[in-house]
Amino acid sequence: MIAHRARWIFSCQSATKLDVWEDGCLVIGKDSRIAFVGPTSQGHKKYPKAQWTDHGKSSVLMPGFVDCHVHGPQIDMVGSAGQTLLRWLKEFAYPAELKYQNAAHANKGWKKFACALASSGTTHAAVYSTSSLEATESLMAELDRWGLRAHVGPVLMDRHAPRPLIGPASRQISGLQQLIKKWKQHPRIKPSIVLRFVPTSTKTLLELTSKIRQKYSDLIFQSHLAETQEEIKWVKKLYPKHRNYTAVYSDHELLNDRSLLGHGIYLERDELKLLKKFRSSVIHCPSSNLFLGSGLFSLKKVRESGVAVALGSDVGAGTSLFMPSVARSAYEVQALQGHFLSSAELLWLITGAGSKALGQKDSGTLARGMAADFVVLDGAYDPVLSDRMANAKKHEDRLAAILMLSHQSHVKLTCVDGKSVYRRD
Ligand code: GUN
Ligand code: ZN
C-alpha cells in the first residue's frame, strides 16, 4: 500500500461541503482505490507498513482537476490575441488544427499537450481533437500512455471551415463509428462525439450525428453553444425554423445527461429549460470568455435554472490549462456581476462538478472507495504562497489563497488510479 502525507488535504463533497484535514494522509489500497483519507495520526496507526511519502510542510493534496472543455491542437496557438471568436477561428484556430493532418506534427504536438495537462494537475479532460481520424487516434494513444482519463473525438464539420478540415458528413460519421468500436471498452480513454458547433454543420451532418448519438447514448457529446451574439445571429440565419440555438441540438436529439455544451453565455430562459429537461451540462470557460471578449457568463442565472455547470479551460482561447487559474477567472467573472463565489464552490467546480458532468461517479472527491485521482501542490519554494497558507486563520481563506495564487509550477505530483502520471522531479 502507498500513503501520501500532506500538510493540508482539501476535497469537496458538493459546492457547499468542504472537507479539510490538517496534517492529513491519503492511503491507496491494492485495488488502486482510496483506502483511507483522514488525519495522519490515524492513518499511521491503521497502515504502519504502507510505503509513506511526506510531501512537506507547505504541501496541499486535492482531487485531480477536471477540465471539461479543451482543444488539443490549439495548444500550439494559445495566447493568439486581437480577434473576437469568428475571426479568431479563421485566423488562428483552424490553421493550427490543419497542421495536425501531418502525422509527425501531430505526434509531437500531442506529446506537448498530454505533458501540459498532466503537469497542470489535470487527471480527467473532455478533449476536442482535430478533424483527422488518424490524428485523433494518435492523441488517444498518447493520453493513454500518460495514464490520463479523457473523452476524445474528431471534430465533426462539413461546412464554413477550410477544405482539408471538412469532408462529407457520411465519411466523417463512418470514421467516428470505427473509432468508437475500437476504443469503447478502454477503461480511461473514451471516444466522444464532438460536433464543433451549429455554423459548421449542415442538416445532413446534424442528422447523421443524431443517429450515432442514439446508438451510443452513453458517450459524451460535446459542442459549443451561445458563445457570442454574432455566432447566434449566424445560427438563426442558417436554421430559421428552430426556436433557438439550443433547439437545433435538441430537435436533432443530441441532448442527454452526457451532453456538454461549451460557454452558454447568452442562453435564453427557454433554452435553459431545454437543457434542464435533458439534464445536459453547460461548461463555463471564463478564461476564454475574457480573452476573446465574448461576454460575462452568469453562473447564478444558470444554476438557478437547475442546469449543471462545470468548468473548462477552452485552451487555446483560454490562456491556461491550469484549472485553479480557470477557477480564478470564474471568480473574477462572477465578481464583476456582484456575485462572490466561495473557495469551496470554486474547488467543487474544477473537481466534483467536472466528474459529475463527465458521468464519472467514482472520482472528483477524496473518500474511501473512490479512484485515487489526486494532485499535490507544493508551495515551499514560494514564500508568498506558503506564508499565506501558513498564516490563514480559516481553511476557506487558506483554500482561496491556494486557488488564487498557485500556478502550474507548484504542481509536484499528479496521480490517476494511484499511479503517478506526472512528477516534478
Ligand atoms: N466555437 C467553435 N469552435 C470554437 C473553438 O475552437 N473555440 C471556441 N472558444 N469557440 C468555438
Ligand atoms: Zn471551445
Short mmCIF file of C-alpha atoms and ligand atoms in Angstrom, two decimals:
data_model
loop_
_atom_site.label_atom_id
_atom_site.label_comp_id
_atom_site.label_asym_id
_atom_site.label_seq_id
_atom_site.Cartn_x
_atom_site.Cartn_y
_atom_site.Cartn_z
CA MET A 1 0.00 0.00 0.00
CA ILE A 2 1.08 3.55 -0.66
CA ALA A 3 0.42 6.54 1.60
CA HIS A 4 0.81 10.27 0.86
CA ARG A 5 1.10 12.73 3.74
CA ALA A 6 0.38 16.40 3.11
CA ARG A 7 0.20 19.49 5.33
CA TRP A 8 -3.36 20.11 4.12
CA ILE A 9 -5.88 18.00 2.26
CA PHE A 10 -8.90 19.69 0.66
CA SER A 11 -11.81 17.95 -1.04
CA CYS A 12 -15.45 18.87 -1.77
CA GLN A 13 -18.48 16.64 -1.49
CA SER A 14 -20.59 19.42 -3.03
CA ALA A 15 -20.36 23.16 -3.70
CA THR A 16 -21.07 23.83 -0.03
CA LYS A 17 -19.48 20.85 1.72
CA LEU A 18 -15.72 21.20 2.06
CA ASP A 19 -13.62 18.52 3.79
CA VAL A 20 -10.29 19.65 5.20
CA TRP A 21 -7.61 17.67 7.01
CA GLU A 22 -4.67 19.45 8.56
CA ASP A 23 -1.67 17.09 8.51
CA GLY A 24 -3.69 14.59 6.53
CA CYS A 25 -2.93 11.48 4.57
CA LEU A 26 -4.31 9.53 1.65
CA VAL A 27 -3.75 5.76 1.64
CA ILE A 28 -4.12 3.81 -1.60
CA GLY A 29 -5.22 0.20 -1.41
CA LYS A 30 -4.06 -2.71 -3.54
CA ASP A 31 -7.09 -2.14 -5.79
CA SER A 32 -5.70 1.37 -6.61
CA ARG A 33 -8.65 2.95 -4.78
CA ILE A 34 -8.61 5.20 -1.76
CA ALA A 35 -8.43 3.00 1.34
CA PHE A 36 -8.25 5.89 3.81
CA VAL A 37 -8.26 9.67 3.86
CA GLY A 38 -8.00 11.50 7.17
CA PRO A 39 -5.61 12.61 9.90
CA THR A 40 -2.06 11.29 9.55
CA SER A 41 -2.08 10.13 13.20
CA GLN A 42 -4.96 7.75 12.42
CA GLY A 43 -3.54 6.70 9.05
CA HIS A 44 -0.19 5.83 10.63
CA LYS A 45 -1.89 3.64 13.22
CA LYS A 46 -4.00 1.82 10.64
CA TYR A 47 -1.37 1.46 7.92
CA PRO A 48 2.08 1.50 9.57
CA LYS A 49 3.52 -0.76 6.88
CA ALA A 50 2.41 1.30 3.91
CA GLN A 51 5.09 2.95 1.81
CA TRP A 52 4.88 6.54 3.11
CA THR A 53 5.77 9.76 1.25
CA ASP A 54 5.76 13.01 3.20
CA HIS A 55 5.21 15.96 0.85
CA GLY A 56 6.36 18.51 3.41
CA LYS A 57 5.10 21.44 5.43
CA SER A 58 3.84 23.57 2.53
CA SER A 59 2.07 20.82 0.62
CA VAL A 60 -1.58 20.57 -0.39
CA LEU A 61 -3.30 17.45 -1.66
CA MET A 62 -6.58 17.77 -3.60
CA PRO A 63 -8.67 15.72 -6.04
CA GLY A 64 -7.20 15.75 -9.56
CA PHE A 65 -8.52 18.64 -11.65
CA VAL A 66 -11.19 18.05 -14.28
CA ASP A 67 -11.14 20.11 -17.48
CA CYS A 68 -14.49 19.70 -19.23
CA HIS A 69 -13.63 21.61 -22.43
CA VAL A 70 -10.21 21.80 -24.09
CA HIS A 71 -8.92 21.78 -27.69
CA GLY A 72 -5.76 19.65 -28.08
CA PRO A 73 -4.27 21.21 -31.27
CA GLN A 74 -4.87 24.73 -30.01
CA ILE A 75 -2.03 24.25 -27.52
CA ASP A 76 0.15 25.49 -30.42
CA MET A 77 -1.53 28.89 -30.71
CA VAL A 78 -2.65 29.64 -27.15
CA GLY A 79 -2.43 33.38 -26.45
CA SER A 80 -3.11 34.44 -30.06
CA ALA A 81 -4.58 37.86 -29.42
CA GLY A 82 -6.51 40.55 -31.25
CA GLN A 83 -9.74 38.96 -32.55
CA THR A 84 -13.23 38.01 -31.46
CA LEU A 85 -14.45 34.42 -31.88
CA LEU A 86 -15.31 34.02 -35.57
CA ARG A 87 -12.22 35.83 -36.85
CA TRP A 88 -10.04 34.17 -34.23
CA LEU A 89 -11.21 30.76 -35.50
CA LYS A 90 -10.27 31.65 -39.09
CA GLU A 91 -7.01 33.34 -38.34
CA PHE A 92 -5.58 31.13 -35.59
CA ALA A 93 -7.58 28.03 -34.60
CA TYR A 94 -8.28 26.44 -37.99
CA PRO A 95 -4.71 26.87 -39.28
CA ALA A 96 -3.39 25.22 -36.09
CA GLU A 97 -5.83 22.31 -36.43
CA LEU A 98 -4.93 21.88 -40.12
CA LYS A 99 -1.32 21.18 -39.25
CA TYR A 100 -2.41 18.04 -37.39
CA GLN A 101 -3.17 16.37 -40.74
CA ASN A 102 0.57 15.73 -40.74
CA ALA A 103 1.40 12.68 -38.58
CA ALA A 104 4.83 13.88 -37.45
CA HIS A 105 3.44 17.27 -36.43
CA ALA A 106 0.55 15.57 -34.62
CA ASN A 107 2.75 13.16 -32.68
CA LYS A 108 4.99 15.97 -31.49
CA GLY A 109 2.04 18.22 -30.63
CA TRP A 110 0.18 15.53 -28.66
CA LYS A 111 3.23 14.85 -26.51
CA LYS A 112 3.36 18.52 -25.59
CA PHE A 113 -0.39 18.63 -24.95
CA ALA A 114 -0.52 15.48 -22.77
CA CYS A 115 2.51 16.62 -20.77
CA ALA A 116 0.94 20.07 -20.29
CA LEU A 117 -2.30 18.51 -18.99
CA ALA A 118 -0.58 16.12 -16.56
CA SER A 119 1.83 18.79 -15.30
CA SER A 120 -1.16 21.09 -14.70
CA GLY A 121 -2.67 18.56 -12.29
CA THR A 122 -5.49 17.64 -14.67
CA THR A 123 -6.45 13.98 -14.35
CA HIS A 124 -9.60 13.96 -16.50
CA ALA A 125 -10.46 16.02 -19.58
CA ALA A 126 -13.05 16.33 -22.34
CA VAL A 127 -10.97 16.99 -25.44
CA TYR A 128 -11.67 18.29 -28.93
CA SER A 129 -9.07 16.79 -31.28
CA THR A 130 -8.83 17.95 -34.92
CA SER A 131 -10.95 16.61 -37.79
CA SER A 132 -8.40 13.95 -38.80
CA LEU A 133 -9.25 10.47 -37.59
CA GLU A 134 -5.63 9.31 -37.66
CA ALA A 135 -4.50 12.30 -35.62
CA THR A 136 -7.35 11.70 -33.15
CA GLU A 137 -6.30 8.09 -32.65
CA SER A 138 -2.72 9.13 -32.05
CA LEU A 139 -3.96 11.67 -29.47
CA MET A 140 -5.94 8.95 -27.69
CA ALA A 141 -2.89 6.68 -27.69
CA GLU A 142 -0.70 9.46 -26.29
CA LEU A 143 -3.15 10.32 -23.48
CA ASP A 144 -3.33 6.61 -22.71
CA ARG A 145 0.47 6.35 -22.50
CA TRP A 146 0.43 9.15 -19.92
CA GLY A 147 -2.23 7.29 -17.92
CA LEU A 148 -4.76 10.14 -18.04
CA ARG A 149 -8.56 9.93 -18.26
CA ALA A 150 -10.15 11.60 -21.28
CA HIS A 151 -13.12 11.77 -23.63
CA VAL A 152 -11.77 12.45 -27.12
CA GLY A 153 -13.25 12.70 -30.59
CA PRO A 154 -12.51 14.06 -34.05
CA VAL A 155 -14.10 17.47 -34.62
CA LEU A 156 -17.06 16.97 -36.98
CA MET A 157 -17.55 19.81 -39.51
CA ASP A 158 -18.85 19.81 -43.04
CA ARG A 159 -19.07 23.48 -43.99
CA HIS A 160 -17.78 27.00 -43.30
CA ALA A 161 -14.23 25.90 -42.46
CA PRO A 162 -11.08 25.39 -44.60
CA ARG A 163 -11.35 22.50 -47.04
CA PRO A 164 -8.99 19.89 -45.56
CA LEU A 165 -10.74 20.22 -42.18
CA ILE A 166 -14.15 19.42 -43.63
CA GLY A 167 -15.31 16.38 -45.55
CA PRO A 168 -18.53 14.61 -46.48
CA ALA A 169 -20.66 14.03 -43.40
CA SER A 170 -21.13 10.32 -44.17
CA ARG A 171 -17.37 9.71 -44.30
CA GLN A 172 -16.78 11.52 -41.03
CA ILE A 173 -19.52 9.60 -39.26
CA SER A 174 -18.37 6.19 -40.52
CA GLY A 175 -14.83 7.05 -39.37
CA LEU A 176 -16.17 8.03 -35.96
CA GLN A 177 -18.11 4.78 -35.77
CA GLN A 178 -14.93 2.76 -36.33
CA LEU A 179 -13.12 4.78 -33.68
CA ILE A 180 -15.95 4.19 -31.21
CA LYS A 181 -15.91 0.44 -31.78
CA LYS A 182 -12.15 0.32 -31.25
CA TRP A 183 -11.98 2.42 -28.08
CA LYS A 184 -15.37 1.89 -26.42
CA GLN A 185 -14.12 -0.57 -23.82
CA HIS A 186 -10.99 1.34 -22.82
CA PRO A 187 -11.08 1.97 -19.06
CA ARG A 188 -9.75 5.57 -19.21
CA ILE A 189 -9.72 6.90 -22.78
CA LYS A 190 -13.26 7.11 -24.10
CA PRO A 191 -14.33 8.04 -27.62
CA SER A 192 -16.57 11.11 -27.72
CA ILE A 193 -18.99 12.61 -30.26
CA VAL A 194 -17.63 16.10 -30.95
CA LEU A 195 -19.64 18.40 -33.21
CA ARG A 196 -17.78 21.72 -33.46
CA PHE A 197 -20.88 23.97 -33.46
CA VAL A 198 -24.00 24.60 -35.46
CA PRO A 199 -22.49 27.04 -38.04
CA THR A 200 -20.06 24.37 -39.29
CA SER A 201 -22.79 21.68 -39.56
CA THR A 202 -25.15 21.02 -42.47
CA LYS A 203 -28.53 19.44 -41.82
CA THR A 204 -27.08 16.14 -43.09
CA LEU A 205 -24.25 16.24 -40.56
CA LEU A 206 -26.71 17.02 -37.75
CA GLU A 207 -28.92 14.10 -38.79
CA LEU A 208 -26.08 11.61 -39.09
CA THR A 209 -24.60 12.77 -35.79
CA SER A 210 -28.03 12.28 -34.25
CA LYS A 211 -28.11 8.65 -35.45
CA ILE A 212 -24.74 7.83 -33.92
CA ARG A 213 -25.73 9.70 -30.75
CA GLN A 214 -28.86 7.49 -30.41
CA LYS A 215 -26.76 4.38 -30.89
CA TYR A 216 -24.10 5.40 -28.36
CA SER A 217 -26.12 7.45 -25.89
CA ASP A 218 -23.68 6.73 -23.05
CA LEU A 219 -20.82 8.58 -24.78
CA ILE A 220 -20.04 12.20 -24.02
CA PHE A 221 -21.39 14.57 -26.69
CA GLN A 222 -19.53 17.90 -26.91
CA SER A 223 -20.31 21.09 -28.77
CA HIS A 224 -20.31 24.89 -28.45
CA LEU A 225 -23.41 26.94 -27.69
CA ALA A 226 -24.33 30.64 -27.49
CA GLU A 227 -20.81 31.97 -27.01
CA THR A 228 -21.19 35.26 -28.91
CA GLN A 229 -24.03 37.37 -30.34
CA GLU A 230 -22.51 37.21 -33.82
CA GLU A 231 -22.49 33.40 -33.72
CA ILE A 232 -26.13 33.31 -32.52
CA LYS A 233 -27.22 35.59 -35.40
CA TRP A 234 -25.48 33.26 -37.83
CA VAL A 235 -27.25 30.21 -36.37
CA LYS A 236 -30.64 31.97 -36.67
CA LYS A 237 -29.90 32.67 -40.33
CA LEU A 238 -28.79 29.10 -41.05
CA TYR A 239 -31.57 27.38 -39.08
CA PRO A 240 -34.55 29.79 -39.06
CA LYS A 241 -37.12 27.06 -38.38
CA HIS A 242 -35.72 26.07 -34.99
CA ARG A 243 -36.95 28.00 -31.97
CA ASN A 244 -33.44 28.90 -30.80
CA TYR A 245 -29.81 27.74 -30.84
CA THR A 246 -30.29 25.04 -28.18
CA ALA A 247 -33.33 23.73 -30.08
CA VAL A 248 -31.12 22.94 -33.08
CA TYR A 249 -29.38 20.41 -30.83
CA SER A 250 -32.49 19.16 -29.03
CA ASP A 251 -34.55 18.87 -32.23
CA HIS A 252 -31.81 16.57 -33.52
CA GLU A 253 -31.92 14.52 -30.31
CA LEU A 254 -28.35 15.34 -29.40
CA LEU A 255 -29.02 16.24 -25.79
CA ASN A 256 -28.99 13.95 -22.78
CA ASP A 257 -27.23 13.83 -19.41
CA ARG A 258 -23.95 13.13 -21.19
CA SER A 259 -24.05 16.29 -23.30
CA LEU A 260 -21.57 19.10 -22.60
CA LEU A 261 -22.31 22.48 -24.14
CA GLY A 262 -19.40 24.88 -24.01
CA HIS A 263 -19.99 28.54 -22.99
CA GLY A 264 -23.76 29.25 -22.98
CA ILE A 265 -23.23 32.93 -22.17
CA TYR A 266 -26.34 34.15 -24.00
CA LEU A 267 -28.87 31.42 -23.19
CA GLU A 268 -32.49 32.48 -23.02
CA ARG A 269 -34.97 31.15 -20.48
CA ASP A 270 -36.47 28.64 -22.96
CA GLU A 271 -33.03 27.31 -23.79
CA LEU A 272 -32.18 26.79 -20.13
CA LYS A 273 -35.46 24.93 -19.74
CA LEU A 274 -34.48 22.63 -22.60
CA LEU A 275 -31.05 21.96 -21.09
CA LYS A 276 -32.64 21.22 -17.73
CA LYS A 277 -35.17 18.87 -19.31
CA PHE A 278 -32.38 16.84 -20.92
CA ARG A 279 -30.08 17.19 -17.88
CA SER A 280 -27.25 18.44 -20.10
CA SER A 281 -24.36 20.44 -18.62
CA VAL A 282 -23.12 23.88 -19.50
CA ILE A 283 -19.35 24.15 -19.44
CA HIS A 284 -18.31 27.62 -18.39
CA CYS A 285 -14.96 28.70 -19.86
CA PRO A 286 -14.19 32.01 -18.13
CA SER A 287 -10.58 32.47 -19.23
CA SER A 288 -11.63 32.07 -22.86
CA ASN A 289 -14.64 34.40 -22.45
CA LEU A 290 -12.39 37.13 -21.08
CA PHE A 291 -9.65 36.60 -23.67
CA LEU A 292 -11.97 36.70 -26.71
CA GLY A 293 -14.18 39.37 -25.12
CA SER A 294 -17.15 37.04 -25.59
CA GLY A 295 -19.11 38.22 -22.55
CA LEU A 296 -19.91 37.60 -18.89
CA PHE A 297 -21.50 34.23 -18.08
CA SER A 298 -23.96 34.35 -15.18
CA LEU A 299 -23.37 31.28 -13.05
CA LYS A 300 -26.21 32.37 -10.77
CA LYS A 301 -28.74 32.52 -13.61
CA VAL A 302 -27.77 29.11 -15.00
CA ARG A 303 -27.61 27.47 -11.56
CA GLU A 304 -30.99 28.90 -10.57
CA SER A 305 -32.49 27.43 -13.71
CA GLY A 306 -31.40 23.99 -12.45
CA VAL A 307 -28.78 23.36 -15.14
CA ALA A 308 -25.49 21.79 -14.02
CA VAL A 309 -22.30 23.79 -14.59
CA ALA A 310 -18.65 22.67 -14.65
CA LEU A 311 -15.52 24.45 -15.87
CA GLY A 312 -13.32 24.17 -18.94
CA SER A 313 -10.02 25.78 -19.83
CA ASP A 314 -11.03 26.11 -23.52
CA VAL A 315 -7.34 26.32 -24.44
CA GLY A 316 -6.39 27.84 -26.90
CA ALA A 317 -8.97 30.64 -26.45
CA GLY A 318 -8.46 30.15 -22.73
CA THR A 319 -4.93 31.05 -21.78
CA SER A 320 -4.12 28.38 -19.20
CA LEU A 321 -4.59 24.63 -18.77
CA PHE A 322 -4.09 25.00 -15.01
CA MET A 323 -7.61 24.64 -13.62
CA PRO A 324 -7.09 26.75 -10.45
CA SER A 325 -6.29 29.64 -12.85
CA VAL A 326 -9.55 28.91 -14.66
CA ALA A 327 -11.32 28.90 -11.28
CA ARG A 328 -9.75 32.29 -10.54
CA SER A 329 -11.12 33.64 -13.83
CA ALA A 330 -14.53 32.22 -12.87
CA TYR A 331 -14.32 34.06 -9.57
CA GLU A 332 -13.47 37.31 -11.39
CA VAL A 333 -16.23 36.95 -13.99
CA GLN A 334 -18.83 36.40 -11.24
CA ALA A 335 -17.36 39.21 -9.08
CA LEU A 336 -17.87 41.62 -11.99
CA GLN A 337 -21.57 40.75 -11.72
CA GLY A 338 -21.65 41.26 -7.95
CA HIS A 339 -21.61 37.56 -7.11
CA PHE A 340 -18.72 36.33 -4.96
CA LEU A 341 -18.00 32.60 -5.14
CA SER A 342 -16.68 30.78 -2.08
CA SER A 343 -13.40 28.90 -2.36
CA ALA A 344 -15.26 25.62 -1.70
CA GLU A 345 -17.51 26.33 -4.65
CA LEU A 346 -14.50 27.05 -6.86
CA LEU A 347 -12.76 23.82 -5.87
CA TRP A 348 -16.01 21.91 -6.45
CA LEU A 349 -16.32 23.41 -9.97
CA ILE A 350 -12.88 22.10 -11.03
CA THR A 351 -13.19 18.67 -9.35
CA GLY A 352 -16.50 17.05 -8.35
CA ALA A 353 -18.73 19.10 -10.67
CA GLY A 354 -16.49 18.16 -13.61
CA SER A 355 -16.56 14.44 -12.73
CA LYS A 356 -20.35 14.59 -12.47
CA ALA A 357 -20.68 16.29 -15.85
CA LEU A 358 -18.46 13.58 -17.36
CA GLY A 359 -20.55 10.82 -15.76
CA GLN A 360 -17.62 9.61 -13.66
CA LYS A 361 -19.15 8.60 -10.34
CA ASP A 362 -16.02 7.30 -8.65
CA SER A 363 -13.67 10.30 -8.83
CA GLY A 364 -13.67 14.05 -8.20
CA THR A 365 -13.90 13.71 -4.42
CA LEU A 366 -11.45 12.15 -1.95
CA ALA A 367 -13.23 9.44 0.03
CA ARG A 368 -12.78 5.79 0.83
CA GLY A 369 -13.58 3.58 -2.21
CA MET A 370 -13.12 6.38 -4.77
CA ALA A 371 -10.48 6.21 -7.51
CA ALA A 372 -7.16 7.61 -6.29
CA ASP A 373 -7.04 10.57 -8.71
CA PHE A 374 -5.28 13.45 -6.99
CA VAL A 375 -2.75 16.26 -7.25
CA VAL A 376 -0.13 17.51 -4.81
CA LEU A 377 0.82 21.19 -4.92
CA ASP A 378 3.94 22.36 -3.17
CA GLY A 379 4.31 25.98 -2.06
CA ALA A 380 7.69 25.51 -0.32
CA TYR A 381 9.78 27.50 -2.80
CA ASP A 382 7.26 30.35 -2.92
CA PRO A 383 7.19 32.38 0.32
CA VAL A 384 4.19 34.46 -0.79
CA LEU A 385 2.02 31.37 -1.18
CA SER A 386 3.49 29.33 1.69
CA ASP A 387 3.15 32.21 4.18
CA ARG A 388 -0.43 32.84 3.11
CA MET A 389 -1.17 29.13 3.59
CA ALA A 390 0.55 29.01 6.98
CA ASN A 391 -0.97 32.21 8.34
CA ALA A 392 -4.57 31.90 7.16
CA LYS A 393 -6.93 31.73 10.15
CA LYS A 394 -9.65 29.79 8.35
CA HIS A 395 -9.48 26.88 5.93
CA GLU A 396 -11.81 28.68 3.47
CA ASP A 397 -9.34 31.57 3.30
CA ARG A 398 -6.39 29.16 3.02
CA LEU A 399 -8.07 27.44 0.07
CA ALA A 400 -8.86 30.82 -1.54
CA ALA A 401 -5.16 31.76 -1.32
CA ILE A 402 -4.17 28.44 -2.88
CA LEU A 403 -6.63 28.81 -5.77
CA MET A 404 -5.81 32.48 -6.41
CA LEU A 405 -2.01 32.36 -6.00
CA SER A 406 -0.89 28.95 -7.23
CA HIS A 407 0.33 28.25 -10.72
CA GLN A 408 1.33 25.27 -12.80
CA SER A 409 4.87 25.16 -11.48
CA HIS A 410 3.53 24.44 -7.97
CA VAL A 411 2.27 21.04 -9.17
CA LYS A 412 4.56 18.41 -7.65
CA LEU A 413 2.69 15.20 -8.37
CA THR A 414 -0.35 14.14 -10.39
CA CYS A 415 -1.83 10.65 -9.91
CA VAL A 416 -4.57 8.71 -11.70
CA ASP A 417 -5.72 5.43 -10.15
CA GLY A 418 -2.95 5.90 -7.58
CA LYS A 419 -0.23 5.88 -10.25
CA SER A 420 1.93 8.86 -10.95
CA VAL A 421 1.27 10.46 -14.36
CA TYR A 422 3.47 13.45 -13.62
CA ARG A 423 6.21 14.01 -11.05
CA ARG A 424 8.03 17.36 -10.98
CA ASP A 425 11.42 15.94 -10.01
N1 GUN B 1 -16.73 27.75 -31.37
C1 GUN B 1 -16.50 26.89 -32.38
N2 GUN B 1 -15.23 26.45 -32.34
C2 GUN B 1 -14.65 27.02 -31.29
C3 GUN B 1 -13.34 26.95 -30.73
O1 GUN B 1 -12.45 26.25 -31.21
N3 GUN B 1 -13.11 27.71 -29.62
C4 GUN B 1 -14.08 28.48 -29.05
N4 GUN B 1 -13.80 29.18 -27.97
N5 GUN B 1 -15.31 28.57 -29.57
C5 GUN B 1 -15.59 27.85 -30.67
ZN ZN B 2 -14.04 25.50 -27.30
#
